[in-house]
Short mmCIF file of C-alpha atoms in Angstrom, two decimals:
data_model
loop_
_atom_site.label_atom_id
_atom_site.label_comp_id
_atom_site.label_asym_id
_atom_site.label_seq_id
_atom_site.Cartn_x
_atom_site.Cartn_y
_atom_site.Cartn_z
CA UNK A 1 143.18 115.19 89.47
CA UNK A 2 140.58 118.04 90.21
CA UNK A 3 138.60 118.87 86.94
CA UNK A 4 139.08 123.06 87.06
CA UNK A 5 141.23 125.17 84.99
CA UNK A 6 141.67 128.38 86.08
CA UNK A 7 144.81 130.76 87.46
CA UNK A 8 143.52 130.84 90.76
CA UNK A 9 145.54 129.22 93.60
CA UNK A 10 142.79 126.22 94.08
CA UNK A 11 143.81 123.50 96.56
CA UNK A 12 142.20 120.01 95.32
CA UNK A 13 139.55 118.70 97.71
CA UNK A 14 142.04 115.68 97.80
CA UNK A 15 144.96 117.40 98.82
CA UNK A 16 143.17 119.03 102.14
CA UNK A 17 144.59 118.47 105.45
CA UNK A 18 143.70 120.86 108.61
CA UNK A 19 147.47 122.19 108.62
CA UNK A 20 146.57 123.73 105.60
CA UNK A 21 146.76 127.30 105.90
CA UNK A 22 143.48 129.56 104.06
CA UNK A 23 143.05 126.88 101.47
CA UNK A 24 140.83 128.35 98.67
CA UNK A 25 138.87 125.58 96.97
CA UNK A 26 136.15 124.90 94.13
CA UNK A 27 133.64 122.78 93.40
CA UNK A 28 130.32 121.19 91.71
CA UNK A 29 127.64 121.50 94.27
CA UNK A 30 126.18 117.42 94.46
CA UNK A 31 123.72 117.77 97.63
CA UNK A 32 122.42 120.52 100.20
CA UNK A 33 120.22 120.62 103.04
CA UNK A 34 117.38 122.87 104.54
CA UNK A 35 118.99 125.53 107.31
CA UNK A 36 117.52 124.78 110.15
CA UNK A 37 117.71 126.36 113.51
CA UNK A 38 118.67 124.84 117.20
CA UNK A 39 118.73 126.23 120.71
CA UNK A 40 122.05 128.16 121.47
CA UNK A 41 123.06 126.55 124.37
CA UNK A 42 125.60 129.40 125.17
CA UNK A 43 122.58 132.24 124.25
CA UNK A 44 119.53 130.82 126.36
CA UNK A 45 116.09 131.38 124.76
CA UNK A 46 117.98 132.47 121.08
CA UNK A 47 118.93 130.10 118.11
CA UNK A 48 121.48 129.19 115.77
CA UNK A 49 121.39 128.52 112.78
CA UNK A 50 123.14 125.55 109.95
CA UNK A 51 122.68 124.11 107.20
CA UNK A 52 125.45 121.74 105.20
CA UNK A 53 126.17 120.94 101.39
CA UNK A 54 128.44 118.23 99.17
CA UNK A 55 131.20 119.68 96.83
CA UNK A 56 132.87 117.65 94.60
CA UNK A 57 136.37 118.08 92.43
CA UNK A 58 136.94 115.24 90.43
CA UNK A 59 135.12 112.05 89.61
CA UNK A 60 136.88 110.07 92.70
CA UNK A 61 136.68 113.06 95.82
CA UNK A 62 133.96 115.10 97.76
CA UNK A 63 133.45 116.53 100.93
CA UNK A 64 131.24 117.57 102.82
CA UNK A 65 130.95 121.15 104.12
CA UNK A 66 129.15 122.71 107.35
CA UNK A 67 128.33 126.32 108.18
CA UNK A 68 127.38 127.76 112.13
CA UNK A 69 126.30 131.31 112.37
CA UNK A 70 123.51 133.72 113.04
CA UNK A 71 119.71 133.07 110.79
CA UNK A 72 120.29 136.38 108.37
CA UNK A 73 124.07 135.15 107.59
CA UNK A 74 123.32 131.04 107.43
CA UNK A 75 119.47 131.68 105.62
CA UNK A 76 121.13 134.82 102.87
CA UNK A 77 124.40 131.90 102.51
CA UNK A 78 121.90 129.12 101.44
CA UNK A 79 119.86 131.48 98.90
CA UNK A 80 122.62 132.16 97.25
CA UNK A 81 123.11 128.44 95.22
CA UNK A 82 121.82 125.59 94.84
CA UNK A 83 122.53 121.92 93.56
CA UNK A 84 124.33 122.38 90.56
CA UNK A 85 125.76 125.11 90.88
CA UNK A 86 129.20 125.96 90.79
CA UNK A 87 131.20 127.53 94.05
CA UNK A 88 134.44 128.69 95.40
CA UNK A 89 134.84 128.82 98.77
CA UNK A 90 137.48 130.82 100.49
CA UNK A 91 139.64 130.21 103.85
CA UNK A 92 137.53 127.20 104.90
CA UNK A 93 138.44 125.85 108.16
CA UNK A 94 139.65 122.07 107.60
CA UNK A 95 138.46 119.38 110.07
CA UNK A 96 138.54 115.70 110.72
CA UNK A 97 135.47 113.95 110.65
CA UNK A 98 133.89 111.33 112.72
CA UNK A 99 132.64 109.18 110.26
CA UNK A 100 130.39 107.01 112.91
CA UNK A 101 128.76 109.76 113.87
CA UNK A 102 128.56 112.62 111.09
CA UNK A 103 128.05 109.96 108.39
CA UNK A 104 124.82 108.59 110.30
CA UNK A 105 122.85 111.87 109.05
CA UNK A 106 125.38 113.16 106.00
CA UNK A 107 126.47 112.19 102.87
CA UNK A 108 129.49 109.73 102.96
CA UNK A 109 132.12 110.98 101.70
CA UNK A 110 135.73 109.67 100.40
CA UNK A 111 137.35 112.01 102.44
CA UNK A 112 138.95 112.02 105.86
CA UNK A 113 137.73 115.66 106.38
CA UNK A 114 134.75 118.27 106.36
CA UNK A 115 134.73 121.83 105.48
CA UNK A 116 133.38 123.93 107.91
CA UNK A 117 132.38 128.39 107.02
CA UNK A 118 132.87 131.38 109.29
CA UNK A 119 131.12 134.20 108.87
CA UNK A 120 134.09 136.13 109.59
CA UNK A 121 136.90 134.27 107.94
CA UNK A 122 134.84 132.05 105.18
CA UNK A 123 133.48 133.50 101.66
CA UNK A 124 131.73 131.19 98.97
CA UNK A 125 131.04 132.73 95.64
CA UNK A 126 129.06 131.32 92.79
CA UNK A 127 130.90 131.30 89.67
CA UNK A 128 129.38 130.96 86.07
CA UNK A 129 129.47 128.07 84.64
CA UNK A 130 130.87 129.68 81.74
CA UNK A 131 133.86 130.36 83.42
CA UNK A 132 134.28 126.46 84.98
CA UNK A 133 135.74 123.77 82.88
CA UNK A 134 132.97 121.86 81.35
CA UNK A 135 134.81 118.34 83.06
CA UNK A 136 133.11 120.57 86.31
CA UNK A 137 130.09 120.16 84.99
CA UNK A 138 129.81 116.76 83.77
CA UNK A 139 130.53 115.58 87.65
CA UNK A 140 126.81 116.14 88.14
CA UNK A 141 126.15 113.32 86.15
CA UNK A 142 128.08 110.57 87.82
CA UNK A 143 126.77 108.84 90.67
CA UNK A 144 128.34 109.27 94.35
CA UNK A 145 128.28 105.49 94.54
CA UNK A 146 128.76 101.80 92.38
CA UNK A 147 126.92 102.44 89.67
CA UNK A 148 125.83 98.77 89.83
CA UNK A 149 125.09 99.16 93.45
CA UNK A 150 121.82 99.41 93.65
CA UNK A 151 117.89 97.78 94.14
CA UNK A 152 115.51 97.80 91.32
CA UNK A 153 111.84 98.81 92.75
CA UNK A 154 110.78 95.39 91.57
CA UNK A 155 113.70 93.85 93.99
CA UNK A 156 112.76 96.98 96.65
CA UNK A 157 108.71 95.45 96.41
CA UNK A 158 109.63 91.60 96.35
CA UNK A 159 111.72 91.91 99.63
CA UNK A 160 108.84 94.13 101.25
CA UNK A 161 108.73 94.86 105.01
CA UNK A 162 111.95 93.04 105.23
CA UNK A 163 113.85 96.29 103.80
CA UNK A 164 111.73 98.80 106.49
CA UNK A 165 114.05 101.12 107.67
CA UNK A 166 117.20 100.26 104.84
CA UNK A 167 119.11 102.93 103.46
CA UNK A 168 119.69 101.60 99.66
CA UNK A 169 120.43 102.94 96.45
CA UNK A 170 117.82 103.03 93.94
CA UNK A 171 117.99 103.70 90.06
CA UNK A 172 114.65 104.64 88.24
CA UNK A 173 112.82 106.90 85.74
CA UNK A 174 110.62 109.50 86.82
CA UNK A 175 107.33 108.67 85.90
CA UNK A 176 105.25 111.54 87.56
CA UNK A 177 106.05 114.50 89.99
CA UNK A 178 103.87 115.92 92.08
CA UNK A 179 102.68 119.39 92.95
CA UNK A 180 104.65 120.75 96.24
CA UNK A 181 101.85 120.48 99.76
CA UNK A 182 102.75 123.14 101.99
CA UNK A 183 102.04 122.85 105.65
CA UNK A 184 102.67 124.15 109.22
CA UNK A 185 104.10 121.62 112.05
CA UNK A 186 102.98 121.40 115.38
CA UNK A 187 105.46 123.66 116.71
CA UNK A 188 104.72 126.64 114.17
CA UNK A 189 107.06 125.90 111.48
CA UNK A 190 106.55 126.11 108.22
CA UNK A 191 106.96 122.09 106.18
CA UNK A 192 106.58 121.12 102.41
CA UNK A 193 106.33 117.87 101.30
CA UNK A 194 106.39 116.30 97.12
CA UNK A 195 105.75 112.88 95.94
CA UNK A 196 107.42 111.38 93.13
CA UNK A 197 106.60 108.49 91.20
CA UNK A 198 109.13 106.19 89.71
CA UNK A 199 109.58 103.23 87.32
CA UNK A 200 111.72 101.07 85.67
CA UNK A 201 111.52 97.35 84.02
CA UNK A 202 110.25 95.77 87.42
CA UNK A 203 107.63 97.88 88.73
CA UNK A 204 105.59 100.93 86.93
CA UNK A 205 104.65 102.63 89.91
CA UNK A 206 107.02 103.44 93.09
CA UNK A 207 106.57 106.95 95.39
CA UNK A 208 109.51 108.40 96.39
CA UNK A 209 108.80 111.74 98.91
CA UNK A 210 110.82 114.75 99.46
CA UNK A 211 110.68 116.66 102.51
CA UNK A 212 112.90 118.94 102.42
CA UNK A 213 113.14 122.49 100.15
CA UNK A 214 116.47 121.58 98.53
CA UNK A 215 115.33 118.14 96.61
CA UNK A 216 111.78 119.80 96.18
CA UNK A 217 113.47 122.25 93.97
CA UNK A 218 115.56 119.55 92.08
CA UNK A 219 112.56 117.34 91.62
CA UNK A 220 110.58 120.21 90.06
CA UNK A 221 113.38 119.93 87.32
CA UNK A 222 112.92 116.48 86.03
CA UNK A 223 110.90 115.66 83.00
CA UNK A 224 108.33 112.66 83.45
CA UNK A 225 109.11 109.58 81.34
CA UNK A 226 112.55 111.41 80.22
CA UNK A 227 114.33 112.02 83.36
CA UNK A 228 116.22 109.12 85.12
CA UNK A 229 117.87 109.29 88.81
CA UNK A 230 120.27 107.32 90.87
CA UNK A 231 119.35 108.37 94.68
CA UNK A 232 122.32 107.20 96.89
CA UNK A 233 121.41 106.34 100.65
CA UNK A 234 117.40 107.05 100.20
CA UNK A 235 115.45 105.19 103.33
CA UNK A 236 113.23 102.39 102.80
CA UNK A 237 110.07 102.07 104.65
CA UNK A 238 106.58 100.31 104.76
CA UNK A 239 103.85 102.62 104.32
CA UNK A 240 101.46 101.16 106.56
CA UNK A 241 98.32 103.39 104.90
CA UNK A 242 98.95 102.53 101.67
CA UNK A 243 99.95 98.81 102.18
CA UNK A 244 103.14 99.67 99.89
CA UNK A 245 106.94 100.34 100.03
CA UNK A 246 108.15 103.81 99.89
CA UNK A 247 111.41 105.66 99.50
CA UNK A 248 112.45 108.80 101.24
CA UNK A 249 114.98 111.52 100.68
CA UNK A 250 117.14 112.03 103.37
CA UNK A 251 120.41 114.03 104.74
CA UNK A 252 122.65 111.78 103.43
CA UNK A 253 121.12 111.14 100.51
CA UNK A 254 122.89 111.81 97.02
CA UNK A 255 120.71 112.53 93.75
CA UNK A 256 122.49 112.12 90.28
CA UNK A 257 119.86 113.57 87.61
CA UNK A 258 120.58 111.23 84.50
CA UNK A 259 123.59 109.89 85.37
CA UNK A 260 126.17 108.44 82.79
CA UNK A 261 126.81 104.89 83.60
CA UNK A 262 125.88 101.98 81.53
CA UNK A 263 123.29 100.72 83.54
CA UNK A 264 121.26 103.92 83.44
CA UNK A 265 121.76 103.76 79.19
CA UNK A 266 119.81 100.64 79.26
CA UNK A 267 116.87 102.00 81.71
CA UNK A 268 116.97 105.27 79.18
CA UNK A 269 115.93 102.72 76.57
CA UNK A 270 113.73 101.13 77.78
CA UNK A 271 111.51 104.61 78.24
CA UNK A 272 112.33 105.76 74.79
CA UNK A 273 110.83 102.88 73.70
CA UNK A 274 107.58 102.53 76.02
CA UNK A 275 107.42 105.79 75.14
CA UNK A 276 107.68 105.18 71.49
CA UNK A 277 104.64 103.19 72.07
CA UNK A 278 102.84 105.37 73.58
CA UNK A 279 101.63 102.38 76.12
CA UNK A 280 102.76 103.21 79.87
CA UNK A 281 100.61 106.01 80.41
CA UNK A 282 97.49 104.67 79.06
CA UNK A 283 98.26 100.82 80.92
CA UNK A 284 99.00 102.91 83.94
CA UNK A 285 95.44 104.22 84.19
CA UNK A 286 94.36 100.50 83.21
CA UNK A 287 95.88 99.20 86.13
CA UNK A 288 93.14 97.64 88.77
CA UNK A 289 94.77 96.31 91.34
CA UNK A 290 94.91 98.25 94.50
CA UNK A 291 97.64 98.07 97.04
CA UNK A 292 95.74 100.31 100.12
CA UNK A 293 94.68 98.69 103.17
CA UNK A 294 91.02 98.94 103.57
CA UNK A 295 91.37 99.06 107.69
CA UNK A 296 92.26 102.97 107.41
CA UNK A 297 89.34 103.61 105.15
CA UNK A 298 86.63 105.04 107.70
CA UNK A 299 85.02 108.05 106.12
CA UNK A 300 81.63 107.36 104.88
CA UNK A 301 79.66 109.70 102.08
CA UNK A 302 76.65 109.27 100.05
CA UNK A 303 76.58 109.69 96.34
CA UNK A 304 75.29 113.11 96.41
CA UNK A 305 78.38 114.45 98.92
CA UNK A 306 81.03 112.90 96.57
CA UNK A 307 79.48 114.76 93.43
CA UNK A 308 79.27 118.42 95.56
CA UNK A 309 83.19 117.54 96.42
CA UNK A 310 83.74 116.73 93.58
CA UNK A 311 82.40 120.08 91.88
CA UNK A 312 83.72 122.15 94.60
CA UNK A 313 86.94 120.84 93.55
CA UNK A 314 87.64 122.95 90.32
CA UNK A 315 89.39 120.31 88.87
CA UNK A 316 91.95 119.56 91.39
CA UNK A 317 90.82 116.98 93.38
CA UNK A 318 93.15 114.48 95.35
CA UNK A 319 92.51 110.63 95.04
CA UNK A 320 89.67 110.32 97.68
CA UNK A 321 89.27 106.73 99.59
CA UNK A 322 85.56 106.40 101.40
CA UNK A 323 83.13 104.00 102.07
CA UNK A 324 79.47 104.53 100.14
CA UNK A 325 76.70 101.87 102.35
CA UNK A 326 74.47 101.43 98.96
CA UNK A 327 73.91 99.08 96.15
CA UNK A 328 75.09 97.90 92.61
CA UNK A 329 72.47 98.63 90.49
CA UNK A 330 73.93 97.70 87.57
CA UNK A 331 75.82 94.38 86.71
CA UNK A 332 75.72 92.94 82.90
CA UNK A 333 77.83 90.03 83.38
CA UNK A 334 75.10 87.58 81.62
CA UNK A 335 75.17 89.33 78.52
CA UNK A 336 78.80 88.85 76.84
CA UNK A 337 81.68 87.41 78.53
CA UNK A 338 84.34 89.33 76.12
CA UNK A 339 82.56 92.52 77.52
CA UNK A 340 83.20 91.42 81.26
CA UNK A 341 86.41 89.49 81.15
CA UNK A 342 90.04 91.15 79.63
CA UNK A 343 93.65 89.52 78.87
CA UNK A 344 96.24 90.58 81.69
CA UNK A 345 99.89 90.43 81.30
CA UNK A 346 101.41 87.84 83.65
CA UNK A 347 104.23 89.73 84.53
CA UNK A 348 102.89 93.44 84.48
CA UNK A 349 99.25 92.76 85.07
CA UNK A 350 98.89 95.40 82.38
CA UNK A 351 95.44 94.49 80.02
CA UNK A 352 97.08 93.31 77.14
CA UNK A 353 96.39 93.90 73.35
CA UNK A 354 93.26 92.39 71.82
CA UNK A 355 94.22 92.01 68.48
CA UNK A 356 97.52 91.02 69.04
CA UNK A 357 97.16 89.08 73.10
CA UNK A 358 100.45 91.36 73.46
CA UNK A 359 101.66 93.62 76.00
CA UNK A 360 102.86 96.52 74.92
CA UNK A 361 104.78 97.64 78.43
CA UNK A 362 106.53 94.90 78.85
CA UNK A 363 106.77 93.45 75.14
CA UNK A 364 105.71 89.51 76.77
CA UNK A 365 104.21 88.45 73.73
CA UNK A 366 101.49 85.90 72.84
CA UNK A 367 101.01 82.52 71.61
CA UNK A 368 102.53 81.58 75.07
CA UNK A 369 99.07 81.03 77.13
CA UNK A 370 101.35 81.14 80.74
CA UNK A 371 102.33 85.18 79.24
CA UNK A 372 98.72 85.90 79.91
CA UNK A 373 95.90 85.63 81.97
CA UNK A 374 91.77 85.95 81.76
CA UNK A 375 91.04 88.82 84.31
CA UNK A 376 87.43 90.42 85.41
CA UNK A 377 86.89 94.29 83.73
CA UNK A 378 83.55 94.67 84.82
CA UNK A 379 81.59 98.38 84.49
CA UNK A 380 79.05 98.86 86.79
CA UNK A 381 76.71 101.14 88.49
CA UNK A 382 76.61 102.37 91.85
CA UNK A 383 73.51 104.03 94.08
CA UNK A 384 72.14 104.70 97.31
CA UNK A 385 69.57 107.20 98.45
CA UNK A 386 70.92 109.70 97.36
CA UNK A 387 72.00 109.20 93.64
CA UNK A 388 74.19 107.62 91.15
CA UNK A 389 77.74 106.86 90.28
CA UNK A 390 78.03 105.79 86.72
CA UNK A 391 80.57 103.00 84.92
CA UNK A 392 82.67 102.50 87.89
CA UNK A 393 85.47 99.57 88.10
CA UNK A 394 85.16 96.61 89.48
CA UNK A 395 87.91 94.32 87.98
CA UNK A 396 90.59 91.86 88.73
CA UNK A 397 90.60 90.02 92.40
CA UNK A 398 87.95 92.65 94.03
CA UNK A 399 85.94 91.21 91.25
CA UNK A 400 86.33 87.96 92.16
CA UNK A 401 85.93 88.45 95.52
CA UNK A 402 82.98 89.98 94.84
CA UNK A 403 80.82 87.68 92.73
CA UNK A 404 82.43 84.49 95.08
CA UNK A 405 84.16 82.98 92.09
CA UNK A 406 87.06 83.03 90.05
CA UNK A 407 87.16 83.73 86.03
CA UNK A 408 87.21 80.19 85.02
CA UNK A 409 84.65 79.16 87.64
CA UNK A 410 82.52 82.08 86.03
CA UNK A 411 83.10 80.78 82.25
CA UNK A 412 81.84 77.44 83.44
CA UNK A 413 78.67 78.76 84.36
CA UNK A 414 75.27 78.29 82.44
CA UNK A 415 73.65 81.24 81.25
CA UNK A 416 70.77 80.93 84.05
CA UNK A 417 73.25 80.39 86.35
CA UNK A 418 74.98 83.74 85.42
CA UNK A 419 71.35 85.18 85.78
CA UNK A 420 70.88 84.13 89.20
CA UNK A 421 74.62 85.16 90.37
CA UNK A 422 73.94 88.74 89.30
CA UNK A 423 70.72 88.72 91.31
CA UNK A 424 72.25 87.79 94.34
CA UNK A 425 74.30 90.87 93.92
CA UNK A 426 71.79 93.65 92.35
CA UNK A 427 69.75 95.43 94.84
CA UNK A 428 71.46 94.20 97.60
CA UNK A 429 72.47 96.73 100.52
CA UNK A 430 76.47 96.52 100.66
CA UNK A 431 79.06 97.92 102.26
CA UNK A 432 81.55 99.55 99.47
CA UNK A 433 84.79 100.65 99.82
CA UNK A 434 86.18 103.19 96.89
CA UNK A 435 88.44 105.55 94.80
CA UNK A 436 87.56 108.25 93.30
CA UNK A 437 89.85 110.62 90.59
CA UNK A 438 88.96 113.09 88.45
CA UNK A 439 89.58 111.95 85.34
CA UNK A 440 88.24 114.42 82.71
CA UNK A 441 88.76 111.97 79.81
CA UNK A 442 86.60 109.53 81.55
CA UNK A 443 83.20 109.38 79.96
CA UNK A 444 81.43 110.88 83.58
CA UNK A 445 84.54 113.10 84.84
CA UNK A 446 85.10 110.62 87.96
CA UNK A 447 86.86 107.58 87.48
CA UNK A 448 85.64 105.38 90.28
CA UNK A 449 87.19 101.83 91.66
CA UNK A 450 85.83 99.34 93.55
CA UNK A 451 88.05 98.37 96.50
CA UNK A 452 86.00 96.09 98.01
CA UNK A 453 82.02 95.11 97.71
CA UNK A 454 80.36 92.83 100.40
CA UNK A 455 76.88 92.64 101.57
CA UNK A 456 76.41 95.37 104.74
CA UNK A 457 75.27 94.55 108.11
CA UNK A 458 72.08 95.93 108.67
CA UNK A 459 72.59 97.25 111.86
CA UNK A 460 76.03 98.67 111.17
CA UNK A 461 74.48 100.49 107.51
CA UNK A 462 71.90 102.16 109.49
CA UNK A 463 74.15 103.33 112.32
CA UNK A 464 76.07 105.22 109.91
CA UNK A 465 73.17 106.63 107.73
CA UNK A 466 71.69 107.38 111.04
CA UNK A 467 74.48 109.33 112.32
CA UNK A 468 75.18 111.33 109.01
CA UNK A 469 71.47 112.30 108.90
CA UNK A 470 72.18 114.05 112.43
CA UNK A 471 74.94 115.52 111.50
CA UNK A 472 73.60 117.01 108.50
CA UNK A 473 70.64 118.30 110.78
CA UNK A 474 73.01 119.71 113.30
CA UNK A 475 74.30 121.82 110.70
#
C-alpha cells in the first residue's frame, strides 16, 4: 500500500506497467544525481543534458526515474528539489528496465520499471510536506536495503585490500564533516569534493568522500556525534596515499539519515553515551598511531618555512605531511618513566584513564592487565638551522622504532643506560618525517607528530639543503 492520502488520482509506484496510460504518481525523494551533460550524437558539436533521482511510495517499492532534454530545462528541473523532498510527477513515460545494465551505475530498485520525463509531456511539482501524509515522510528513515545487511568499519578495516573495489553497505555515526573543496577538472569543468568521517563500536575514525553536489548538500545536514547513516551500495577502495580503506558515494548509492531499525538504536547509544562522557573527541586527538605511507611523503621544509605557512594560514590550515632533515634536541626519557610511558587500551589503542587504568571509549576496564598496554608518549623538541618546533609527539611504535627498543626493553634499562640511549639520539642529524595541525588548544598552536625519525644520510641531507638554498636564491 502507497503511504499518501490525498483526492488526487495517484497510481502506486507498484501498480505501474508501460500500458498505463498518463499515470500521475507521488513520492518521497530517497537519492538524486548531478545533471551532467553528453555529446548529442544526433546534434554534432552540442550536448544533452540528464540527470536521474529515486522515488519511493511505501516502505516495500521505489523506482527509479530518468530525465533527457536540453541544459536550461534538465539544470532549472534539478534546482527545483532535492533529497527529501516531496514530488508529484505527471504523465511519466513507463519503461522496462535492464537491470544488468542500468543497475551497474543506479540505485537497485524493487521494481521491474523506470520512470523516464519529457519536457513536453512530463511535469514534477514539489508539494509541501504539510500537505503529504506524515507515513510519506517517515520513508526517509528506512533503509533501501536489510537493515542487518551491512559491514561495520571495524569488519570494512580487518578485511583490508581484500574489499578494494566492493560495493557494501555500511552503517555508522558521523563523527566529523568536512568543509566542501571546490575545483576545476582537466577538461574545464567545474568538481567539488567533501570528506566525512565516520565511527561506530569497531573503528573511531573511517573517511567516507562525496563527489558529487547532491550528497554534498545532504552531508552538510548531519550533526557530528548525533547523526547516524546507513549508505546502501557505497564503493570500497584502498587509499594507496593514506595506507587506509575508504568509502565512496556513488550513483547507486542510497543514504538513509538516521534510519529506524534496531540495529541503528543500538549504534545511537552507544554515541549518547561516549558522548555522555565526553571521551571520543578528546581520545581522538590522543590517538598516535599513523596509518599514511611514508613513500609519498617527499616535500622537504625547514622549521622556519613551516612557521611562515603556518601564519600565512589564518587559522585554516590543512594537515601538512613533510620531511624536516634536522635534529631532536630535546629527549627527557632518563628523568621519569611515568612522564614518558602511558596506558593504551588494547582494543582502541585509546590512552586510558590514570586513576582508574580505564578506557573511557570503549568502557574495557582494568584490573585485567591483557585490557591494557604500556605505550611510549614522549614530548620532544625538534630543530635544524633554521629554528624550533616545540613539544612535538613522538609516541607509540614510531617511538619504538625510534629509540631501537620496545617499552619493556626500555623499563629494563639502568639509569646510565637510559643516559647513553638518549645521547645516541640528541644532536644527531636525522631524517624526520611529520604532521603538522593547527591545533589552537595546543600549548604552541601546532600540534606536531613524529612519523618516522632515523639518522640521515649525509650525502642525501645535504643534497636537499643544498638544493632548497638555490631555490630560495633563485627567487
Amino acid at each position: 500500500m502507497a503511504y499518501y492520502s490525498s483526492t488526487r488520482d495517484f497510481v502506486a509506484l507498484s501498480d505501474l506497467h508501460p500500458n498505463l496510460a498518463r499515470p500521475n504518481v507521488i513520492g518521497v525523494v530517497i537519492g538524486k544525481t548531478d545533471v551532467r551533460g553528453f555529446p548529442d550524437r544526433k546534434n554534432i558539436g552540442s550536448e544533452r543534458y540528464t540527470f536521474s533521482f529515486t522515488i519511493r511510495d511505501s516502505p516495500t517499492y521505489f523506482i527509479n526515474v530518468n530525465s533527457w532534454g536540453r541544459e536550461e530545462y534538465i539544470r532549472s528541473l534539478s534546482e527545483s528539489f532535492r533529497v527529501g523532498d516531496c514530488v508529484t510527477i505527471e504523465n511519466p513515460l513507463v519503461q522496462s528496465k535492464e537491470p544488468e545494465r542500468e543497475e551497474k551505475f543506479n540505485p537497485v530498485t524493487p521494481s521491474c520499471y523506470k520512470l523516464l520525463l519529457s519536457e513536453n509531456h512530463s511535469v514534477v511539482k514539489t508539494s509541501s510536506c504539510y500537505e503529504m501524509d506524515t507515513k510519506l515522510l517517515s520513508l526517509l528513515h528506512l533503509p533501501v536495503k536489510d537493515p542487518q545487511d551491512y559491514y561495520s568499519l571495524g569488519d570494512i578495516i580487518a578485511n583490508g585490500q581484500s574489499l578494494d573495489g566492493r560495493i557494501l553497505n555500511v552503517l555508522a555515526a558521523v563523527m566529523s564533516v568536512g568543509e566542501p573543496k571546490y575545483f576545476m577538472t582537466s577538461d574545464k569543468r567545474k568538481g567539488q569534493r567533501c570528506e566525512v568521517k565516520l565511527y561506530d563500536e569497531t573503528e573511531t575514525s573511517f573517511p567516507i568522500v562525496c563527489w558529487d553536489n547532491e550528497s554534498i548538500q545532504l552531508a552538510q545536514s548531519w550533526i557530528p556525534r548525533k547523526t547516524v547513516i546507513f549508505a546502501s551500495d557505497v564503493r570500497i577502495n584502498f587509499d594507496k596515499f593514506r595506507n587506509c580503506m575508504t568509502a565512496t558515494v556513488i550513483s547507486k548509492t542510497i543514504i538513509t539519515t538516521n534510519p529506524e531499525t534496531a540495529e541503528a538504536n543500538v549504534l545511537f547509544s552507544f554515541i549518547k553515551e561516549s558522548a555522555q562522557s565526553g571521551a571520543l573527541h578528546d581520545k581522538m586527538e590522543e590517538q598516535s598511531k599513523e596509518s599514511i605511507n611514508l613513500e609519498t611523503i617527499v616535500t622537504v621544509y625547514t622549521v622556519k618555512e613551516l612557521k611562515e605557512k603556518a601564519l600565512q594560514s589564518d587559522g585554516k590550515l590543512e594537515p601538512l605531511f613533510g620531511i624536516i632533515y634536522g635534529y631532536i634536541s630535546t629527549l627527557d626519557i632518563d628523568d621519569n618513566a611515568s612522564k614518558v610511558i602511558r596506558n593504551r587500551c588494547s582494543i582502541c589503542r585509546f590512552v586510558v584513564n590514570e586513576m582508574s587504568n580505564a578506557c573511557t571509549f570503549c568502557g574495557d576496564i582494568s584490573s585485567n592487565s591483557k585490557s591494557t598496554f604500556a605505550s611510549f608518549d614522549i614530548l620532544v623538541n625538534l630543530t635544524d638551522h633554521t629554528g624550533t618546533l616545540y613539544s612535538c609527539y613522538l609516541s607509540d611504535c614510531v617511538a619504538e622504532e625510534t629509540l631501537g627498543c620496545t617499552v619493556h626493553e626500555f623499563l629494563s634499562l639502568t639509569e646510565d643506560k637510559k643516559t647513553a640511549l638518549k645521547w645516541q639520539l640528541l644532536l644527531e642529524r636525522s631524517k624526520i618525517y611529520f604532521k603538522i595541525t593547527l591545533s589552537p588548544s595546543w600549548r604552541t598552536g601546532l600540534k606536531v607528530n613524529v612519523l618516522s625519525c632515523k639518522l640521515a644520510d649525509p650525502i642525501e641531507a645535504s643534497q636537499s639543503l643544498l638544493g632548497k638554498r638555490k631555490r630560495l636564491h633563485h627567487v
